[in-house]
Amino acid sequence: MDHSKPVYVAIEAESYQMRCFVEELQQKLYPQGDHQQHKQQFDLKTDSIDQVFDAANTLSMFSPHTLIFCKSSKALNEKQEEKLLQHLENAGSQSTVVFELQKLDKRKKLYKALAKAQVLLEFTKPKAHEMQSWASKMAIKRGLQIESKAANLLAEHIGDDIPRMHSELEKLELFIHPDKNITQNHVLAMTVKTSGDHVFAFTDQMIEKKSAKALTALHFLLAEGTPALMLVGMIARHLRILIRTFEALERRIPRPGLAKEIGIPPFTVARYESQCRKISKKDCYRYLGDLARLDRELKSTGLPSSLLLEQTVRQISS
């Protein structure tokens, strides 16, 4: 998709694809990441289309280029269509306007003009049989590889829910990090056999001393069939990340480099930083010792795994 046009019009756009387009457009226009100060938003429910194009045609004192978003929950009337057509034909280079419309008559002059100018965005929802291909494409977009069987299993489990696919891939990225290859076993562990949301919520609740919630999540995960040793591994992983976060913060690593230094995806940095204010590094090391002992007990004592896990979870989360 060309990201250099002065106008784009999306019709009944599927949310994930639309969000990706907007992110790519913002990256193209503002490679330094400062798009917020150059962005304006309008809604034709309360704003006039003249206001939209007045903003588009006004040179900003603070930005060489203005990005404008305009939504309409109804079809454009004839006057609005004419105004849009005029702007399409005469737009300058000082702005980009992105319209999100619910309807646009394909028989009309405006639709044909938009199609000819290649500024029509028709992000339709994919069919269920296309989702395996979507899983692969979305993984590649995140810098990951997903095995064919893993992509097929993910598609079978999720159906045609693109936002959910995005969410599951995000969780899988966190689960396998720093590895980049998603296997069938990863999907089985995080998406099919258990809910990745619950696993990460469980470890968060432990660290944040929310004992009752952590125990409830533990019982749910065990009832779902999540292996006890997998949970021990996830808790230990979380504690090691916190230790690396402490060490990076102690060395005053600049914020843009924290994710790489700690070895975590960038979107998780803020969460671990916050948790470092609720626990000490000394406690993290102590809890790792508790988990090592728990691991041995699970493998050797024959006591119920639920009982052993619950005791350790209580110790850490209290």
mmCIF file of C-alpha atoms in Angstrom:
data_model
loop_
_atom_site.group_PDB
_atom_site.id
_atom_site.type_symbol
_atom_site.label_atom_id
_atom_site.label_comp_id
_atom_site.label_asym_id
_atom_site.label_seq_id
_atom_site.Cartn_x
_atom_site.Cartn_y
_atom_site.Cartn_z
ATOM 1 C CA MET A 1 0.000 0.000 0.000
ATOM 2 C CA ASP A 2 1.313 3.446 -1.008
ATOM 3 C CA HIS A 3 1.433 5.682 2.092
ATOM 4 C CA SER A 4 2.078 8.991 0.280
ATOM 5 C CA LYS A 5 -1.443 9.969 -0.805
ATOM 6 C CA PRO A 6 -3.183 13.101 0.579
ATOM 7 C CA VAL A 7 -6.473 11.244 1.147
ATOM 8 C CA TYR A 8 -7.486 7.699 2.095
ATOM 9 C CA VAL A 9 -11.005 6.355 2.496
ATOM 10 C CA ALA A 10 -11.674 3.145 4.417
ATOM 11 C CA ILE A 11 -15.062 1.457 4.036
ATOM 12 C CA GLU A 12 -16.325 -0.937 6.745
ATOM 13 C CA ALA A 13 -12.700 -1.635 7.605
ATOM 14 C CA GLU A 14 -11.803 -4.616 9.798
ATOM 15 C CA SER A 15 -10.230 -3.136 12.950
ATOM 16 C CA TYR A 16 -6.884 -4.960 13.030
ATOM 17 C CA GLN A 17 -6.039 -4.258 9.398
ATOM 18 C CA MET A 18 -7.082 -0.638 9.808
ATOM 19 C CA ARG A 19 -4.890 -0.272 12.886
ATOM 20 C CA CYS A 20 -1.915 -1.730 11.009
ATOM 21 C CA PHE A 21 -2.440 0.699 8.139
ATOM 22 C CA VAL A 22 -2.588 3.659 10.533
ATOM 23 C CA GLU A 23 0.587 2.529 12.334
ATOM 24 C CA GLU A 24 2.446 2.143 9.036
ATOM 25 C CA LEU A 25 1.194 5.532 7.847
ATOM 26 C CA GLN A 26 2.316 7.221 11.068
ATOM 27 C CA GLN A 27 5.728 5.552 10.828
ATOM 28 C CA LYS A 28 6.085 6.749 7.240
ATOM 29 C CA LEU A 29 5.062 10.337 8.026
ATOM 30 C CA TYR A 30 6.742 10.622 11.426
ATOM 31 C CA PRO A 31 9.721 8.232 11.646
ATOM 32 C CA GLN A 32 10.805 9.853 14.930
ATOM 33 C CA GLY A 33 7.589 8.610 16.548
ATOM 34 C CA ASP A 34 6.172 12.053 17.422
ATOM 35 C CA HIS A 35 2.867 11.629 15.573
ATOM 36 C CA GLN A 36 0.599 12.596 18.496
ATOM 37 C CA GLN A 37 1.430 16.298 18.293
ATOM 38 C CA HIS A 38 0.685 16.364 14.549
ATOM 39 C CA LYS A 39 -2.641 14.504 14.661
ATOM 40 C CA GLN A 40 -6.208 15.857 14.557
ATOM 41 C CA GLN A 41 -9.466 13.922 14.822
ATOM 42 C CA PHE A 42 -12.972 14.688 13.613
ATOM 43 C CA ASP A 43 -16.337 12.945 13.706
ATOM 44 C CA LEU A 44 -18.992 13.959 11.186
ATOM 45 C CA LYS A 45 -21.600 13.254 13.846
ATOM 46 C CA THR A 46 -20.535 16.484 15.574
ATOM 47 C CA ASP A 47 -18.119 18.177 13.146
ATOM 48 C CA SER A 48 -18.713 19.502 9.648
ATOM 49 C CA ILE A 49 -16.772 18.291 6.660
ATOM 50 C CA ASP A 50 -15.745 21.916 6.068
ATOM 51 C CA GLN A 51 -13.901 21.833 9.400
ATOM 52 C CA VAL A 52 -12.049 18.735 8.254
ATOM 53 C CA PHE A 53 -10.843 20.276 5.027
ATOM 54 C CA ASP A 54 -10.113 23.656 6.617
ATOM 55 C CA ALA A 55 -7.717 21.817 8.922
ATOM 56 C CA ALA A 56 -6.282 19.867 5.985
ATOM 57 C CA ASN A 57 -5.642 23.030 3.966
ATOM 58 C CA THR A 58 -4.115 25.038 6.820
ATOM 59 C CA LEU A 59 -0.347 25.156 7.141
ATOM 60 C CA SER A 60 0.670 24.322 10.697
ATOM 61 C CA MET A 61 3.170 26.493 12.565
ATOM 62 C CA PHE A 62 4.325 23.468 14.542
ATOM 63 C CA SER A 63 4.382 20.642 12.019
ATOM 64 C CA PRO A 64 5.405 20.276 8.364
ATOM 65 C CA HIS A 65 2.630 17.715 7.908
ATOM 66 C CA THR A 66 -0.720 17.189 9.619
ATOM 67 C CA LEU A 67 -2.413 13.793 9.891
ATOM 68 C CA ILE A 68 -6.199 14.014 10.130
ATOM 69 C CA PHE A 69 -8.672 11.245 10.960
ATOM 70 C CA CYS A 70 -12.366 11.601 10.270
ATOM 71 C CA LYS A 71 -15.094 9.089 11.120
ATOM 72 C CA SER A 72 -18.676 8.906 9.935
ATOM 73 C CA SER A 73 -21.219 6.378 11.170
ATOM 74 C CA LYS A 74 -23.551 7.288 8.304
ATOM 75 C CA ALA A 75 -23.208 7.438 4.541
ATOM 76 C CA LEU A 76 -21.971 10.787 3.226
ATOM 77 C CA ASN A 77 -24.604 13.083 1.769
ATOM 78 C CA GLU A 78 -24.197 14.576 -1.701
ATOM 79 C CA LYS A 79 -22.655 17.805 -0.411
ATOM 80 C CA GLN A 80 -20.095 15.908 1.656
ATOM 81 C CA GLU A 81 -19.254 13.623 -1.252
ATOM 82 C CA GLU A 82 -18.695 16.637 -3.495
ATOM 83 C CA LYS A 83 -16.432 18.281 -0.925
ATOM 84 C CA LEU A 84 -14.387 15.092 -0.620
ATOM 85 C CA LEU A 85 -14.108 14.795 -4.385
ATOM 86 C CA GLN A 86 -12.913 18.403 -4.637
ATOM 87 C CA HIS A 87 -10.272 17.831 -1.983
ATOM 88 C CA LEU A 88 -9.107 14.657 -3.716
ATOM 89 C CA GLU A 89 -8.554 16.634 -6.907
ATOM 90 C CA ASN A 90 -6.916 19.689 -5.305
ATOM 91 C CA ALA A 91 -5.218 18.502 -2.109
ATOM 92 C CA GLY A 92 -1.842 19.937 -1.178
ATOM 93 C CA SER A 93 1.096 18.125 0.379
ATOM 94 C CA GLN A 94 0.778 19.624 3.868
ATOM 95 C CA SER A 95 -1.687 17.041 5.180
ATOM 96 C CA THR A 96 -3.057 13.520 4.939
ATOM 97 C CA VAL A 97 -6.743 12.883 5.640
ATOM 98 C CA VAL A 98 -7.975 9.388 6.518
ATOM 99 C CA PHE A 99 -11.733 8.834 6.381
ATOM 100 C CA GLU A 100 -13.427 5.841 8.015
ATOM 101 C CA LEU A 101 -16.876 5.385 6.496
ATOM 102 C CA GLN A 102 -19.544 2.768 7.062
ATOM 103 C CA LYS A 103 -20.961 2.968 3.564
ATOM 104 C CA LEU A 104 -20.107 4.261 0.116
ATOM 105 C CA ASP A 105 -22.204 3.554 -2.966
ATOM 106 C CA LYS A 106 -20.028 1.806 -5.543
ATOM 107 C CA ARG A 107 -22.156 3.195 -8.355
ATOM 108 C CA LYS A 108 -21.333 6.803 -7.558
ATOM 109 C CA LYS A 109 -18.721 9.084 -9.050
ATOM 110 C CA LEU A 110 -16.858 9.424 -5.738
ATOM 111 C CA TYR A 111 -16.272 5.695 -5.344
ATOM 112 C CA LYS A 112 -14.915 5.415 -8.884
ATOM 113 C CA ALA A 113 -12.657 8.434 -8.374
ATOM 114 C CA LEU A 114 -11.272 7.031 -5.122
ATOM 115 C CA ALA A 115 -10.651 3.645 -6.731
ATOM 116 C CA LYS A 116 -8.903 5.259 -9.689
ATOM 117 C CA ALA A 117 -6.690 7.319 -7.369
ATOM 118 C CA GLN A 118 -5.851 4.115 -5.436
ATOM 119 C CA VAL A 119 -6.840 5.607 -2.087
ATOM 120 C CA LEU A 120 -9.712 3.252 -1.303
ATOM 121 C CA LEU A 121 -9.059 0.998 1.694
ATOM 122 C CA GLU A 122 -11.256 -2.089 1.713
ATOM 123 C CA PHE A 123 -10.023 -4.151 4.658
ATOM 124 C CA THR A 124 -12.559 -6.939 4.685
ATOM 125 C CA LYS A 125 -12.676 -9.607 7.375
ATOM 126 C CA PRO A 126 -10.878 -12.777 6.198
ATOM 127 C CA LYS A 127 -12.692 -16.083 5.850
ATOM 128 C CA ALA A 128 -11.987 -18.920 8.294
ATOM 129 C CA HIS A 129 -10.099 -20.941 5.658
ATOM 130 C CA GLU A 130 -7.725 -17.997 5.126
ATOM 131 C CA MET A 131 -6.691 -17.721 8.772
ATOM 132 C CA GLN A 132 -3.716 -20.096 8.591
ATOM 133 C CA SER A 133 -2.175 -17.817 5.990
ATOM 134 C CA TRP A 134 -3.048 -14.810 8.145
ATOM 135 C CA ALA A 135 -1.333 -16.390 11.162
ATOM 136 C CA SER A 136 1.869 -16.759 9.138
ATOM 137 C CA LYS A 137 1.706 -13.204 7.769
ATOM 138 C CA MET A 138 0.977 -11.699 11.173
ATOM 139 C CA ALA A 139 3.816 -13.662 12.780
ATOM 140 C CA ILE A 140 6.279 -12.461 10.132
ATOM 141 C CA LYS A 141 5.124 -8.893 10.758
ATOM 142 C CA ARG A 142 6.194 -9.342 14.394
ATOM 143 C CA GLY A 143 9.587 -10.726 13.357
ATOM 144 C CA LEU A 144 8.551 -14.308 14.159
ATOM 145 C CA GLN A 145 8.301 -17.581 12.270
ATOM 146 C CA ILE A 146 5.436 -19.989 12.863
ATOM 147 C CA GLU A 147 5.517 -23.616 11.787
ATOM 148 C CA SER A 148 2.793 -24.686 9.361
ATOM 149 C CA LYS A 149 1.202 -27.093 11.864
ATOM 150 C CA ALA A 150 1.294 -24.412 14.550
ATOM 151 C CA ALA A 151 -0.386 -21.866 12.259
ATOM 152 C CA ASN A 152 -3.058 -24.400 11.334
ATOM 153 C CA LEU A 153 -3.727 -25.270 14.989
ATOM 154 C CA LEU A 154 -3.934 -21.599 15.916
ATOM 155 C CA ALA A 155 -6.378 -20.940 13.065
ATOM 156 C CA GLU A 156 -8.550 -23.909 14.030
ATOM 157 C CA HIS A 157 -8.722 -22.747 17.630
ATOM 158 C CA ILE A 158 -9.369 -19.048 16.941
ATOM 159 C CA GLY A 159 -11.513 -19.082 13.811
ATOM 160 C CA ASP A 160 -11.789 -15.817 11.871
ATOM 161 C CA ASP A 161 -11.157 -13.501 14.843
ATOM 162 C CA ILE A 162 -8.270 -11.296 13.651
ATOM 163 C CA PRO A 163 -7.915 -9.235 16.880
ATOM 164 C CA ARG A 164 -7.757 -12.489 18.884
ATOM 165 C CA MET A 165 -5.109 -13.839 16.496
ATOM 166 C CA HIS A 166 -3.091 -10.675 17.113
ATOM 167 C CA SER A 167 -3.491 -11.095 20.877
ATOM 168 C CA GLU A 168 -2.487 -14.780 20.837
ATOM 169 C CA LEU A 169 0.619 -14.082 18.747
ATOM 170 C CA GLU A 170 1.579 -11.328 21.185
ATOM 171 C CA LYS A 171 1.323 -13.788 24.084
ATOM 172 C CA LEU A 172 3.250 -16.447 22.155
ATOM 173 C CA GLU A 173 5.988 -13.922 21.398
ATOM 174 C CA LEU A 174 6.323 -13.210 25.101
ATOM 175 C CA PHE A 175 6.212 -16.929 25.969
ATOM 176 C CA ILE A 176 9.008 -17.984 23.582
ATOM 177 C CA HIS A 177 11.192 -14.864 23.860
ATOM 178 C CA PRO A 178 14.077 -14.632 22.950
ATOM 179 C CA ASP A 179 13.361 -17.472 20.507
ATOM 180 C CA LYS A 180 11.586 -16.477 17.294
ATOM 181 C CA ASN A 181 10.089 -19.764 16.087
ATOM 182 C CA ILE A 182 6.565 -20.720 17.207
ATOM 183 C CA THR A 183 5.962 -24.468 17.266
ATOM 184 C CA GLN A 184 2.856 -26.597 17.587
ATOM 185 C CA ASN A 185 3.778 -27.335 21.211
ATOM 186 C CA HIS A 186 3.882 -23.619 22.002
ATOM 187 C CA VAL A 187 0.364 -23.173 20.621
ATOM 188 C CA LEU A 188 -0.842 -26.232 22.522
ATOM 189 C CA ALA A 189 0.581 -24.875 25.772
ATOM 190 C CA MET A 190 -0.521 -21.246 25.489
ATOM 191 C CA THR A 191 -3.671 -21.248 23.352
ATOM 192 C CA VAL A 192 -5.303 -24.671 23.262
ATOM 193 C CA LYS A 193 -4.617 -26.421 26.572
ATOM 194 C CA THR A 194 -4.721 -23.281 28.655
ATOM 195 C CA SER A 195 -5.320 -19.574 28.370
ATOM 196 C CA GLY A 196 -2.133 -17.562 28.049
ATOM 197 C CA ASP A 197 -4.031 -14.642 29.522
ATOM 198 C CA HIS A 198 -4.573 -16.609 32.731
ATOM 199 C CA VAL A 199 -0.950 -17.769 32.946
ATOM 200 C CA PHE A 200 0.433 -14.234 32.715
ATOM 201 C CA ALA A 201 -2.287 -12.863 34.993
ATOM 202 C CA PHE A 202 -1.412 -15.576 37.522
ATOM 203 C CA THR A 203 2.288 -14.677 37.683
ATOM 204 C CA ASP A 204 1.475 -10.948 37.779
ATOM 205 C CA GLN A 205 -0.921 -11.476 40.699
ATOM 206 C CA MET A 206 1.712 -13.409 42.648
ATOM 207 C CA ILE A 207 4.351 -10.708 42.251
ATOM 208 C CA GLU A 208 1.849 -7.951 43.062
ATOM 209 C CA LYS A 209 0.891 -9.729 46.314
ATOM 210 C CA LYS A 210 -2.711 -10.338 45.274
ATOM 211 C CA SER A 211 -2.827 -13.651 47.091
ATOM 212 C CA ALA A 212 -6.539 -14.452 46.759
ATOM 213 C CA LYS A 213 -6.562 -13.750 43.021
ATOM 214 C CA ALA A 214 -3.330 -15.691 42.491
ATOM 215 C CA LEU A 215 -4.741 -18.755 44.267
ATOM 216 C CA THR A 216 -7.992 -18.550 42.295
ATOM 217 C CA ALA A 217 -6.006 -18.363 39.046
ATOM 218 C CA LEU A 218 -3.828 -21.294 40.160
ATOM 219 C CA HIS A 219 -6.846 -23.519 40.830
ATOM 220 C CA PHE A 220 -8.355 -22.561 37.463
ATOM 221 C CA LEU A 221 -5.153 -23.344 35.568
ATOM 222 C CA LEU A 222 -4.690 -26.699 37.283
ATOM 223 C CA ALA A 223 -8.338 -27.612 36.630
ATOM 224 C CA GLU A 224 -7.788 -26.687 32.970
ATOM 225 C CA GLY A 225 -4.984 -29.245 32.811
ATOM 226 C CA THR A 226 -2.000 -26.915 32.876
ATOM 227 C CA PRO A 227 1.070 -28.959 33.947
ATOM 228 C CA ALA A 228 2.392 -28.011 37.393
ATOM 229 C CA LEU A 229 5.998 -27.927 36.177
ATOM 230 C CA MET A 230 5.038 -25.517 33.405
ATOM 231 C CA LEU A 231 3.610 -23.125 36.014
ATOM 232 C CA VAL A 232 6.776 -23.425 38.097
ATOM 233 C CA GLY A 233 8.792 -22.599 34.990
ATOM 234 C CA MET A 234 6.646 -19.554 34.194
ATOM 235 C CA ILE A 235 6.950 -18.194 37.743
ATOM 236 C CA ALA A 236 10.735 -18.702 37.668
ATOM 237 C CA ARG A 237 10.932 -17.025 34.276
ATOM 238 C CA HIS A 238 9.004 -14.026 35.604
ATOM 239 C CA LEU A 239 11.339 -13.685 38.600
ATOM 240 C CA ARG A 240 14.457 -13.872 36.413
ATOM 241 C CA ILE A 241 13.066 -11.116 34.190
ATOM 242 C CA LEU A 242 12.484 -8.966 37.281
ATOM 243 C CA ILE A 243 16.084 -9.559 38.410
ATOM 244 C CA ARG A 244 17.381 -8.480 34.990
ATOM 245 C CA THR A 245 15.084 -5.453 35.147
ATOM 246 C CA PHE A 246 16.502 -4.481 38.547
ATOM 247 C CA GLU A 247 20.041 -4.807 37.198
ATOM 248 C CA ALA A 248 19.292 -2.743 34.077
ATOM 249 C CA LEU A 249 17.675 0.004 36.157
ATOM 250 C CA GLU A 250 20.606 -0.015 38.596
ATOM 251 C CA ARG A 251 22.980 0.532 35.651
ATOM 252 C CA ARG A 252 20.741 3.374 34.434
ATOM 253 C CA ILE A 253 20.276 1.829 30.997
ATOM 254 C CA PRO A 254 18.431 4.416 28.815
ATOM 255 C CA ARG A 255 14.758 3.582 28.459
ATOM 256 C CA PRO A 256 14.892 2.880 24.659
ATOM 257 C CA GLY A 257 17.472 0.165 25.334
ATOM 258 C CA LEU A 258 15.785 -1.497 28.313
ATOM 259 C CA ALA A 259 13.873 -4.156 26.368
ATOM 260 C CA LYS A 260 16.995 -5.383 24.574
ATOM 261 C CA GLU A 261 19.077 -5.307 27.745
ATOM 262 C CA ILE A 262 16.495 -7.230 29.791
ATOM 263 C CA GLY A 263 15.632 -9.596 26.939
ATOM 264 C CA ILE A 264 11.896 -8.928 26.718
ATOM 265 C CA PRO A 265 9.527 -7.553 24.067
ATOM 266 C CA PRO A 266 9.301 -3.721 24.285
ATOM 267 C CA PHE A 267 5.571 -3.720 25.047
ATOM 268 C CA THR A 268 6.212 -5.459 28.407
ATOM 269 C CA VAL A 269 8.874 -3.117 29.832
ATOM 270 C CA ALA A 270 6.493 -0.801 31.715
ATOM 271 C CA ARG A 271 4.819 -3.725 33.490
ATOM 272 C CA TYR A 272 8.078 -5.157 34.796
ATOM 273 C CA GLU A 273 9.316 -1.699 35.810
ATOM 274 C CA SER A 274 6.150 -1.210 37.831
ATOM 275 C CA GLN A 275 6.518 -4.596 39.530
ATOM 276 C CA CYS A 276 10.095 -3.770 40.563
ATOM 277 C CA ARG A 277 8.588 -1.135 42.833
ATOM 278 C CA LYS A 278 6.513 -3.795 44.615
ATOM 279 C CA ILE A 279 9.199 -6.400 45.290
ATOM 280 C CA SER A 280 12.924 -6.440 46.087
ATOM 281 C CA LYS A 281 15.691 -8.106 44.117
ATOM 282 C CA LYS A 282 16.621 -10.024 47.269
ATOM 283 C CA ASP A 283 13.082 -11.447 47.429
ATOM 284 C CA CYS A 284 13.295 -12.503 43.769
ATOM 285 C CA TYR A 285 16.413 -14.572 44.493
ATOM 286 C CA ARG A 286 14.801 -16.049 47.608
ATOM 287 C CA TYR A 287 11.670 -17.042 45.672
ATOM 288 C CA LEU A 288 13.814 -18.688 42.986
ATOM 289 C CA GLY A 289 15.291 -20.840 45.747
ATOM 290 C CA ASP A 290 11.766 -21.750 46.883
ATOM 291 C CA LEU A 291 10.875 -22.727 43.315
ATOM 292 C CA ALA A 292 13.986 -24.904 42.954
ATOM 293 C CA ARG A 293 12.935 -26.764 46.090
ATOM 294 C CA LEU A 294 9.353 -27.029 44.784
ATOM 295 C CA ASP A 295 10.634 -28.463 41.499
ATOM 296 C CA ARG A 296 12.487 -31.216 43.375
ATOM 297 C CA GLU A 297 9.453 -31.977 45.554
ATOM 298 C CA LEU A 298 7.126 -32.234 42.556
ATOM 299 C CA LYS A 299 9.469 -34.768 40.972
ATOM 300 C CA SER A 300 10.249 -36.852 44.056
ATOM 301 C CA THR A 301 7.788 -36.706 46.964
ATOM 302 C CA GLY A 302 4.610 -38.027 45.360
ATOM 303 C CA LEU A 303 2.566 -35.380 47.211
ATOM 304 C CA PRO A 304 -0.302 -33.751 45.262
ATOM 305 C CA SER A 305 1.099 -31.100 42.931
ATOM 306 C CA SER A 306 -1.818 -28.790 43.714
ATOM 307 C CA LEU A 307 -0.950 -28.832 47.436
ATOM 308 C CA LEU A 308 2.755 -28.197 46.863
ATOM 309 C CA LEU A 309 2.077 -25.401 44.384
ATOM 310 C CA GLU A 310 -0.485 -23.748 46.623
ATOM 311 C CA GLN A 311 1.965 -23.625 49.535
ATOM 312 C CA THR A 312 4.605 -21.901 47.409
ATOM 313 C CA VAL A 313 2.120 -19.500 45.824
ATOM 314 C CA ARG A 314 0.937 -18.478 49.300
ATOM 315 C CA GLN A 315 4.535 -17.836 50.401
ATOM 316 C CA ILE A 316 5.327 -15.660 47.392
ATOM 317 C CA SER A 317 2.043 -13.751 47.167
ATOM 318 C CA SER A 318 1.490 -13.035 50.878
#
